Coordinates of C-alpha atoms in Angstrom, one line a residue:
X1 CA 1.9 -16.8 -9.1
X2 CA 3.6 -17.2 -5.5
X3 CA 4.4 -20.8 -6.3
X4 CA 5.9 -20.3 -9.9
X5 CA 9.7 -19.4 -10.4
X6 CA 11.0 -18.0 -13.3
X7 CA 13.6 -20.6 -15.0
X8 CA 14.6 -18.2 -17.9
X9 CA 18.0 -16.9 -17.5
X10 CA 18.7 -12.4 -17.7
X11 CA 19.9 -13.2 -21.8
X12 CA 16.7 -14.7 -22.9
X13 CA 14.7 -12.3 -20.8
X14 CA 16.3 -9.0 -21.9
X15 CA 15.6 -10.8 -25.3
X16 CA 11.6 -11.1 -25.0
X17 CA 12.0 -7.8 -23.0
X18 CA 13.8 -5.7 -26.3
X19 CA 11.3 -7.8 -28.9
X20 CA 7.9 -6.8 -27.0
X21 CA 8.8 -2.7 -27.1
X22 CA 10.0 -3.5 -30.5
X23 CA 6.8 -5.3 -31.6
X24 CA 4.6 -2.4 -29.5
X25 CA 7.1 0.5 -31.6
X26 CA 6.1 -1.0 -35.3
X27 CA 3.0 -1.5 -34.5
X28 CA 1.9 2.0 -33.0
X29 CA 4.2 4.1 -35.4
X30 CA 4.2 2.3 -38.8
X31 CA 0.9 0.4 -38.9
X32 CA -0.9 3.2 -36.5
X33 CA -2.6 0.9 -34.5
X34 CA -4.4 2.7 -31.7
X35 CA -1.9 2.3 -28.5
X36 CA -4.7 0.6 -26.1
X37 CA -5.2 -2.7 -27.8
X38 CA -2.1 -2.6 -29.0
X39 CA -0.1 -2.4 -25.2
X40 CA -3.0 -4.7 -24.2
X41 CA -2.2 -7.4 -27.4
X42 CA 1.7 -6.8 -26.7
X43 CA 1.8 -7.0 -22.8
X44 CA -0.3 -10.5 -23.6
X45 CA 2.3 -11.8 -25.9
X46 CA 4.7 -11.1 -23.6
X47 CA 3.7 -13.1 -20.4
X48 CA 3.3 -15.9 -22.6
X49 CA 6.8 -15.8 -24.2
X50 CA 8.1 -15.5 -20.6
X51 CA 6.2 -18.2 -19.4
X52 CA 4.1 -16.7 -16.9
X53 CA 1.7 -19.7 -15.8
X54 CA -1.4 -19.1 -18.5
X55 CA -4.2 -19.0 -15.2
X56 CA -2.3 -16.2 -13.9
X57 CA -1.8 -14.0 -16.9
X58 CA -5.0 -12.4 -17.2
X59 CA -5.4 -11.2 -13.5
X60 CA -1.4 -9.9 -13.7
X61 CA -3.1 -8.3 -16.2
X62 CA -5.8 -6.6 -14.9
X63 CA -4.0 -6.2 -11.4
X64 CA -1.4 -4.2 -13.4
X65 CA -4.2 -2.3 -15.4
X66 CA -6.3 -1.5 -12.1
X67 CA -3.0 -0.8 -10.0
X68 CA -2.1 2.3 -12.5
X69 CA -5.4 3.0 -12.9
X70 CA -6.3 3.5 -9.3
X71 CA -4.6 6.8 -9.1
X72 CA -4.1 8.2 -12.2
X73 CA -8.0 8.0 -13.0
X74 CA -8.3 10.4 -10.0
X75 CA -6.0 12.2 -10.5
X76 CA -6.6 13.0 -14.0
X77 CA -10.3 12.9 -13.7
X78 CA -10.5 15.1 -11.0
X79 CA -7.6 16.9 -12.0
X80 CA -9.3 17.9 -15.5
X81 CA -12.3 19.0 -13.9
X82 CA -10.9 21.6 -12.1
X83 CA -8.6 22.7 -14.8
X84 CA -11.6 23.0 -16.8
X85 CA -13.5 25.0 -14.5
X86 CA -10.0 27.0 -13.9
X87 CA -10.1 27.7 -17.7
X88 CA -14.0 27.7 -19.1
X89 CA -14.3 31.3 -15.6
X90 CA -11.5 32.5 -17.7
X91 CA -9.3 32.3 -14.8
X92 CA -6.3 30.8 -16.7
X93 CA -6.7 33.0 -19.2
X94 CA -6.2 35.8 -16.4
X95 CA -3.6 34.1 -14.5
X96 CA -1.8 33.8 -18.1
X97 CA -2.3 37.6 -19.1
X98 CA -0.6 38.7 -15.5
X99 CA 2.3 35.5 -15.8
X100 CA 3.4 37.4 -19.1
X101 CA 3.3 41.2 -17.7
X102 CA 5.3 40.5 -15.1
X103 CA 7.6 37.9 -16.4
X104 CA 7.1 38.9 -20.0
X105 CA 7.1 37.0 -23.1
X106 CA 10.6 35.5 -23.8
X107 CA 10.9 34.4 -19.9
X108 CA 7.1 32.8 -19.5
X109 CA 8.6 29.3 -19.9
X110 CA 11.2 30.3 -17.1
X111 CA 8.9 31.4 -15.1
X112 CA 6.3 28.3 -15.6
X113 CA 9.2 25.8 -14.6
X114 CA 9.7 27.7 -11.6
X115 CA 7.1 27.7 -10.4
X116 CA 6.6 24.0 -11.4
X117 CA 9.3 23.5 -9.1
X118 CA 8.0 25.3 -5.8
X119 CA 4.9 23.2 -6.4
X120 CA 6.5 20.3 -6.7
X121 CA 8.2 19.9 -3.9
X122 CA 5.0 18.4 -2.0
X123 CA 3.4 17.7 -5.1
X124 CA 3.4 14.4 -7.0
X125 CA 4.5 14.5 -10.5
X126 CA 0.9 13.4 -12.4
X127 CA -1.2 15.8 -9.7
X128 CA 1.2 18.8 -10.5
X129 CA 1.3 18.4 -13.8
X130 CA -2.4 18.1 -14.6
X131 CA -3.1 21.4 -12.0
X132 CA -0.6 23.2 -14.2
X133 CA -1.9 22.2 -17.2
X134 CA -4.5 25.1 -17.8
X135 CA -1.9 27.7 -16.9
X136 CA 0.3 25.9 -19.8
X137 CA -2.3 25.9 -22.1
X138 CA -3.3 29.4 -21.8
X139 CA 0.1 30.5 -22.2
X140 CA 1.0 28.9 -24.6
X141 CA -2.2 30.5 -26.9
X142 CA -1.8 33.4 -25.6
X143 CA 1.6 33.7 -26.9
X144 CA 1.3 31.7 -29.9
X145 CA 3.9 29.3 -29.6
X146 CA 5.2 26.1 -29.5
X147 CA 3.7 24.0 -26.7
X148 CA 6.9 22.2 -25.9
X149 CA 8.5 25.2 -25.0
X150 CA 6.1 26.2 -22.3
X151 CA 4.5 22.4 -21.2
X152 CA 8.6 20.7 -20.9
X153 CA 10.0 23.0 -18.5
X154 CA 6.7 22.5 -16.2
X155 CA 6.8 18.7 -16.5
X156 CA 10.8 18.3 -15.6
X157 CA 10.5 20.6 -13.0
X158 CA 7.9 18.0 -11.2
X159 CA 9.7 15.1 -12.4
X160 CA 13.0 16.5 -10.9
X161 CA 11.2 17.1 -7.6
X162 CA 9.4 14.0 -7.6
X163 CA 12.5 11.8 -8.5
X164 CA 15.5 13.5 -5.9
X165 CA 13.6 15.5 -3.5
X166 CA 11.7 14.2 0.4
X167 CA 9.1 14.1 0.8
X168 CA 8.5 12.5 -2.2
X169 CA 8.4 7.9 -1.6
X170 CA 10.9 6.8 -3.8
X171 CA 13.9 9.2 -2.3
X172 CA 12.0 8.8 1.4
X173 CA 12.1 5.3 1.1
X174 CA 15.5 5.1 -0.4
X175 CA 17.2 7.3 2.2
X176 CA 15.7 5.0 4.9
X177 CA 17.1 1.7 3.0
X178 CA 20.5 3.2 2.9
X179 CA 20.5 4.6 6.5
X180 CA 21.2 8.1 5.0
X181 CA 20.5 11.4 6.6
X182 CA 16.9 12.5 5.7
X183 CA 17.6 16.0 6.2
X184 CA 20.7 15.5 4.1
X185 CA 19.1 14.2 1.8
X186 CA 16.7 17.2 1.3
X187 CA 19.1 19.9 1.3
X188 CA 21.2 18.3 -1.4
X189 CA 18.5 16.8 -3.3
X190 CA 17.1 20.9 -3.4
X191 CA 20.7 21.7 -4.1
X192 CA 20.6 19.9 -7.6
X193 CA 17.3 19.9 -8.5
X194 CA 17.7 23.6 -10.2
X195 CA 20.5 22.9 -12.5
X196 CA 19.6 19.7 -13.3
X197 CA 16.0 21.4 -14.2
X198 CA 18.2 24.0 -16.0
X199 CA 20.0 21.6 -18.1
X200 CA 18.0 18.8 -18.7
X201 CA 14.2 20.9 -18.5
X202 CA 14.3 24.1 -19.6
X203 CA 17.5 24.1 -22.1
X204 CA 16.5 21.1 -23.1
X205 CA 12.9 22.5 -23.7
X206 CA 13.7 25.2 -25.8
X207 CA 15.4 23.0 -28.0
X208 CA 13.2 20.3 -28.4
X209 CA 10.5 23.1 -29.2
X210 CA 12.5 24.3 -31.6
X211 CA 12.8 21.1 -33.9
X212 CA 8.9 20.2 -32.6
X213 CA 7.4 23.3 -32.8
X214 CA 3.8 22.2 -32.9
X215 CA 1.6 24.7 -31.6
X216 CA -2.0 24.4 -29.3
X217 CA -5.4 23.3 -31.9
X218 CA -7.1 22.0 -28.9
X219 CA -6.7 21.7 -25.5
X220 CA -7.2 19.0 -22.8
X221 CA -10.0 21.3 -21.8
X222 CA -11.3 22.2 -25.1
X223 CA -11.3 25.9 -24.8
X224 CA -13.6 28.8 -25.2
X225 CA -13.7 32.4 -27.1
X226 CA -12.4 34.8 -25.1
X227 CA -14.9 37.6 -26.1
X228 CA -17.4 36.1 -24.4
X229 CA -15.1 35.4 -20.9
X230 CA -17.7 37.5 -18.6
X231 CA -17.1 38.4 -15.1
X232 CA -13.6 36.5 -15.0
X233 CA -11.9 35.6 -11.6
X234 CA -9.2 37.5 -9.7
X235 CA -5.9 36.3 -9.9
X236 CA -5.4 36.0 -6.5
X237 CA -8.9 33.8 -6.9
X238 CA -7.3 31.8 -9.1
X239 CA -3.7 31.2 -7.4
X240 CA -5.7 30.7 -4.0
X241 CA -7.7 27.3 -5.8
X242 CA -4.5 26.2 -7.5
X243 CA -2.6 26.6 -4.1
X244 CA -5.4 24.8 -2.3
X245 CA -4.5 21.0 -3.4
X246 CA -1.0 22.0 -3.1
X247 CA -1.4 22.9 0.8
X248 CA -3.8 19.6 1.6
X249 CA -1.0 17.7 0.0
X250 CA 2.0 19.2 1.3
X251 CA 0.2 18.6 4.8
X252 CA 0.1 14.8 3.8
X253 CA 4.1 14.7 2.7
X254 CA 4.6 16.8 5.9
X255 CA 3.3 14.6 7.9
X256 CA 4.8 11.2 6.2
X257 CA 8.4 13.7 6.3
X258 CA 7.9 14.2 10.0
X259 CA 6.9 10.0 10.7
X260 CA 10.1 9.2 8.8
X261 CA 12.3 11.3 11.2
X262 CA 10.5 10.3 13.8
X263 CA 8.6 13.3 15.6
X264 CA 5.4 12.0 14.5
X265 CA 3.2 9.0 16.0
X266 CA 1.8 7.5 12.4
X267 CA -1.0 5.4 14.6
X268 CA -2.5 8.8 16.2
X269 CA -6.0 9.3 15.4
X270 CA -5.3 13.2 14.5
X271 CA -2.2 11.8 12.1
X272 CA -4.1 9.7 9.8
X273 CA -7.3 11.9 9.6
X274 CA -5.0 14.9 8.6
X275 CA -2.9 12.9 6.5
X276 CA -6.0 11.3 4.5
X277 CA -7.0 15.1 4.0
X278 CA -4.1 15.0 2.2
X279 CA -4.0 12.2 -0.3
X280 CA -3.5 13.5 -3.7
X281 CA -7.4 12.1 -4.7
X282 CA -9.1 14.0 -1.8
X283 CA -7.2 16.7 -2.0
X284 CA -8.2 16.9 -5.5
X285 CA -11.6 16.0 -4.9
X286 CA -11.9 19.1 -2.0
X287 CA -10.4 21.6 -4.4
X288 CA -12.9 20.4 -7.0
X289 CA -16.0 20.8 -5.1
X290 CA -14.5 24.0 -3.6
X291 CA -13.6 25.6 -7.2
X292 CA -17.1 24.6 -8.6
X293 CA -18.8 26.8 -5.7
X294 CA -16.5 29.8 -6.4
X295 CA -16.0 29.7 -9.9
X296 CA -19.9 28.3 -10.9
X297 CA -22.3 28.6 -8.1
X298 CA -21.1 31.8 -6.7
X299 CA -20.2 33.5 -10.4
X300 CA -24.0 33.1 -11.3
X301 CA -23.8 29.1 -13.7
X302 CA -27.0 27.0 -13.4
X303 CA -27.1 23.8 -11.9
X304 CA -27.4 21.9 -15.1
X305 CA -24.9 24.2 -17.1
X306 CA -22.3 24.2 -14.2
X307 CA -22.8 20.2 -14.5
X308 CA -22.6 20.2 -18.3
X309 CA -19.2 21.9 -17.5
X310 CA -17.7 19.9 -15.1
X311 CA -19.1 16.5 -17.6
X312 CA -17.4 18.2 -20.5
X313 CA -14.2 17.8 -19.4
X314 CA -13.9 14.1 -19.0
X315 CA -14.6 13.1 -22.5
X316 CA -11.3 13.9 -24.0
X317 CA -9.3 12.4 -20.7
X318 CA -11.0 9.4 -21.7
X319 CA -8.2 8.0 -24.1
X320 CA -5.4 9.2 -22.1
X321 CA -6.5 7.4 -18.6
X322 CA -7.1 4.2 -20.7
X323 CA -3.6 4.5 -22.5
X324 CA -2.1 4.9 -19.3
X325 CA -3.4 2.3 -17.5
X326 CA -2.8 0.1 -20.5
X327 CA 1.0 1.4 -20.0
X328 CA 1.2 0.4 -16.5
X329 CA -0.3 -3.1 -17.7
X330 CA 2.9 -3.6 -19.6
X331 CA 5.4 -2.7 -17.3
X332 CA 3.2 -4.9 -14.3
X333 CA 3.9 -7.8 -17.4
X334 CA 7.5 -7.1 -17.3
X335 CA 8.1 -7.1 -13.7
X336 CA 5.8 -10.1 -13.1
X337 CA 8.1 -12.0 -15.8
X338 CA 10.9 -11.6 -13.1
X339 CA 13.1 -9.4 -16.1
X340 CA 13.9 -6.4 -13.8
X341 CA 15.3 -8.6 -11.0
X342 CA 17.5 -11.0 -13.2
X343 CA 18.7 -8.3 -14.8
X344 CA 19.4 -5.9 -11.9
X345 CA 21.0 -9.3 -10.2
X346 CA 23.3 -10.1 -12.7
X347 CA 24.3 -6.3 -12.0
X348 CA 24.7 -6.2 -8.6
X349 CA 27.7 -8.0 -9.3
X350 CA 30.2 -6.7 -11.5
X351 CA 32.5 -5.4 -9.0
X352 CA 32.3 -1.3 -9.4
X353 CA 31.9 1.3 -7.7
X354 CA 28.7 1.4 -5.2
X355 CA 27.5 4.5 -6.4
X356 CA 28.2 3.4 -10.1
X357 CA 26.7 -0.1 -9.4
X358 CA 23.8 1.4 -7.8
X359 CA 23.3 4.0 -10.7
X360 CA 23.3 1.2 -13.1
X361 CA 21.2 -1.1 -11.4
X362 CA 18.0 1.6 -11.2
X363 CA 19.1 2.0 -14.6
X364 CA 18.3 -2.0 -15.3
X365 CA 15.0 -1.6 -13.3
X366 CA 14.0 1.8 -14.7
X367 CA 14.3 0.1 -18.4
X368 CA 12.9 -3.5 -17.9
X369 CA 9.5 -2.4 -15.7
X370 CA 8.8 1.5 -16.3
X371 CA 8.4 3.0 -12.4
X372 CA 10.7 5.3 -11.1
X373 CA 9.4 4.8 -7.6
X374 CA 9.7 1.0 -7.7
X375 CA 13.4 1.2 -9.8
X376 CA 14.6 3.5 -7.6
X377 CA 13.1 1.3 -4.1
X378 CA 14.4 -2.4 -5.9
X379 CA 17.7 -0.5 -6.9
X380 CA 18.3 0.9 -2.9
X381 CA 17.1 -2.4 -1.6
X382 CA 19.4 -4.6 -3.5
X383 CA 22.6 -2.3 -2.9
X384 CA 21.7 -1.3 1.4
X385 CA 24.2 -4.1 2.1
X386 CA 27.5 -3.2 0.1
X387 CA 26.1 0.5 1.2
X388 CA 26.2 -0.8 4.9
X389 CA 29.6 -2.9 5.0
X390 CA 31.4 -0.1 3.3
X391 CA 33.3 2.7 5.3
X392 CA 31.6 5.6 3.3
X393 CA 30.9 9.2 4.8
X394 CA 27.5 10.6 6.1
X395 CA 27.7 13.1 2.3
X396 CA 29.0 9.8 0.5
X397 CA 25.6 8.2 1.3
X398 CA 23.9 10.9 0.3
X399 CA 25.5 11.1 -3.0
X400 CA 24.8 7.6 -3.7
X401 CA 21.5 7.7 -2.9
X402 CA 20.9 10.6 -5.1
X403 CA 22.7 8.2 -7.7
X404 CA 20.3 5.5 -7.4
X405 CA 17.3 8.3 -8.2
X406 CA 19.2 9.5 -11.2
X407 CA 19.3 5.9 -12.8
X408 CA 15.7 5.3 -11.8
X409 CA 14.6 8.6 -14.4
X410 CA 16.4 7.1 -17.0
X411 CA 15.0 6.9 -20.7
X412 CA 11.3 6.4 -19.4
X413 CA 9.6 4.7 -22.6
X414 CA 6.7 2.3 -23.7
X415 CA 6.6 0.7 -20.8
X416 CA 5.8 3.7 -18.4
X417 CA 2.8 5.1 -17.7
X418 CA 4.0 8.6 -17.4
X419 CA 5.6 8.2 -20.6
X420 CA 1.9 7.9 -22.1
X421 CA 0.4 10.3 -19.8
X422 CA 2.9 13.4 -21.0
X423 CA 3.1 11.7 -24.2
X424 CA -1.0 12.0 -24.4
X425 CA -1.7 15.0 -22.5
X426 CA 0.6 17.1 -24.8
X427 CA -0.9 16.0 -27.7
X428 CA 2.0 13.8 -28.8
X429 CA 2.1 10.5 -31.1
X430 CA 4.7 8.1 -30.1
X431 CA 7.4 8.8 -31.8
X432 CA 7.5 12.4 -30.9
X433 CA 7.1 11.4 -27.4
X434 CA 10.6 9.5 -27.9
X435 CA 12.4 12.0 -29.1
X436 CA 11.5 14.5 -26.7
X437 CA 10.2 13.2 -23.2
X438 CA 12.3 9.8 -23.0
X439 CA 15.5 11.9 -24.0
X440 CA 14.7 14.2 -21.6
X441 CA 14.5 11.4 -18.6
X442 CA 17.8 10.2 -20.2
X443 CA 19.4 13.9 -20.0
X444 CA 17.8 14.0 -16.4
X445 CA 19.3 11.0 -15.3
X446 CA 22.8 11.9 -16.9
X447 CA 22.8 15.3 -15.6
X448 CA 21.6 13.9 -12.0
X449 CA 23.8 11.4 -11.5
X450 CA 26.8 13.6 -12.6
X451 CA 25.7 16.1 -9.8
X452 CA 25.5 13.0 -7.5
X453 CA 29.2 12.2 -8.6
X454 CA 30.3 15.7 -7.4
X455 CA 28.7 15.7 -4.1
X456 CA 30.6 12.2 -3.7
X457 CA 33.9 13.0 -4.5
X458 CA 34.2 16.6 -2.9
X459 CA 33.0 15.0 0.3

């Protein structure tokens, strides 16, 4: 692959790129093929009709496969284990009960995506989602209805965070390819991230639940009758082992935060062994083990039941990791093929605004390979120059960095693997999954770089 050029012009590629989701669309929604062989079968098709060299196709492949698999298996894996032992102590159940008394009934999906957002400001988007995920759940069935209204305020609120806010990569790495302030960055990324949440997440949430109002059957963690919930956890039990991942990790973004600025030696021996205490898996992994001691071990659970427990819960995770992966193949495929970066070339140079260009350009990227984090990097790489030799304000850099995030959110589809894993963990086919979660990244986007707009002009 390092020796081979792509000869195909941005036309014929955009082509092969719009016939491949196409083909993976009918096939999944009118002939219900299963979505794993099918993204597998499509992204195949694909690298030939783009003429990646036939040795290299299967280990683009499985590099693609193994690269999105690499964290979200952890992630997930781990992450469903301790939701499962959150929810089978009855400890979501409790945490749910108090959520509504407090917050009460008609503001519980309020209250979910706020608190979404606090915990995602250090928290990645696929961790925070999966810890919230028994909290969710139980709401939801304890009030009875539609999941959407509950679960889509939650996910935007991460998504938002993880998209515009340090210490988050993509915007870290973005503000430092535009030179822009860091600390800037973060104020007005934490400026916008509640009305674009407002608008695009939980507005757009209560709609969406109202023409998909599907209720829970059963739950990622397969659930349990209440009656026999004995001995359940304290709240404040509960909130401590759901706070726990978020502190390991928010010392890890803490840490990368304070490198980027510059008050932080990243080669020190006590830097990397606190900041690999805080990589999402181990943090994870720490809050596992530590949940299975206070919610089994300490509550009275066997050995081999407490272990029947923890096993039970990655049996139905099983399709979604694969699907996911499978989804991360496809848009590997597509940014192999050299699609994204003809594309976002040919865009670079249409003469408009920087922060329109650069909006549109993460738009390109964001379409043709899937990731946010690498549209929104390609996007700020390709535009630092006309950023650089243009007499803009400190704000004005800002605002067009935020820009570039917006149009890296945009319309996530078939070819993300977040799209599969909210799509999957919601218990959504894939046209549903359309009309709710990729319109909602296109809303975000909208809404974002609008915001972005604002900040530019006024200063």
């Amino acid at each position: 692959m390092d020796d081979w050029t792509q000869t195909l012009t941005a036309g014929p590629l955009l082509g092969i790129a719009a016939a491949a989701i196409a083909l993976l669309l009918v096939l999944i929604i009118r002939f219900h093929l299963h979505a794993f062989p099918t993204l597998v079968l499509v992204s195949l098709l694909t690298a030939f009709a783009t003429g990646i060299p036939a040795g290299a196709i299967v280990d683009t492949m499985t590099d693609s496969f193994a690269g999105t698999l690499g964290s979200v298996a952890l992630l997930v894996g781990f992450g469903a284990m301790l939701g499962k032992l959150v929810e089978h102590s009855g400890g979501a159940q409790v945490l749910a009960e108090r959520m509504v008394s407090l917050f009460g009934e008609a503001r519980a999906p309020f209250a979910l995506g706020i608190a979404s957002l606090i915990m995602g400001f250090p928290i990645f988007f696929d961790a925070g989602l999966i810890v919230m995920l028994p909290i969710i759940f139980a709401v939801a069935k304890r009030l009875g209805g539609p999941v959407l209204l509950y679960a889509l305020p939650a996910a935007v609120a991460f998504s938002v965070m993880h998209v515009f806010v340090p210490p988050h990569p993509g915007p870290v790495t973005a503000t430092e390819l535009y030179g822009a302030n860091l600390g800037l960055v973060l104020l007005v990324g934490i400026l916008i991230a509640f009305p674009m949440w407002y608008l695009s997440g939980y507005l757009w949430g209560r709609f969406a639940a109202s023409r998909f109002d599907f209720k829970l059957e059963v739950s990622l963690f397969g659930g349990r009758d209440d009656d026999k919930i004995e001995n359940p956890p304290s709240v404040g039990t509960v909130i401590a082992l759901l706070l726990l991942p978020l502190a390991l990790i928010f010392l890890n973004t803490g840490l990368d935060f304070a490198r980027a600025a510059g008050v932080a030696d990243s080669e020190a021996t006590w830097f990397q062994f606190l900041s690999s205490l805080g990589e999402t898996p181990i943090a994870l992994l720490i809050s596992v083990l530590v949940a299975i001691y206070v919610l089994g071990s300490r509550r009275g659970e066997g050995g081999s039941a407490l272990e029947k427990i923890v096993d039970s819960s990655l049996g139905p995770i099983c399709s979604v990791i694969l699907i996911t992966g499978a989804g991360g193949m496809f848009g590997g495929v597509l940014q192999a093929s050299g699609i994204g970066d003809a594309l976002s070339d040919s865009m670079s140079d249409l003469g408009m605004p920087v922060i329109v260009a650069a909006y549109l350009v993460a738009v390109v990227m964001r379409l043709a390979q899937g990731s946010a984090t690498v549209a929104l990097v390609t996007a700020a790489g390709l535009m630092a120059p006309a950023v650089a030799s243009g007499d803009f304000s400190a704000m004005q850099v800002v605002a067009i960095t935020l820009a570039t995030a917006a149009g890296s959110v945009f319309a996530g589809h078939v070819n993300d693997s977040g799209f599969w894993l909210v799509g999957r963990l919601l218990g959504m086919d894939v046209k549903t999954t359309l009309m709710t979660w990729t319109v909602q990244q296109a809303l975000e986007s909208v809404v974002g770089f609008a915001l972005a707009c604002i900040v530019y002009l006024i200063f």
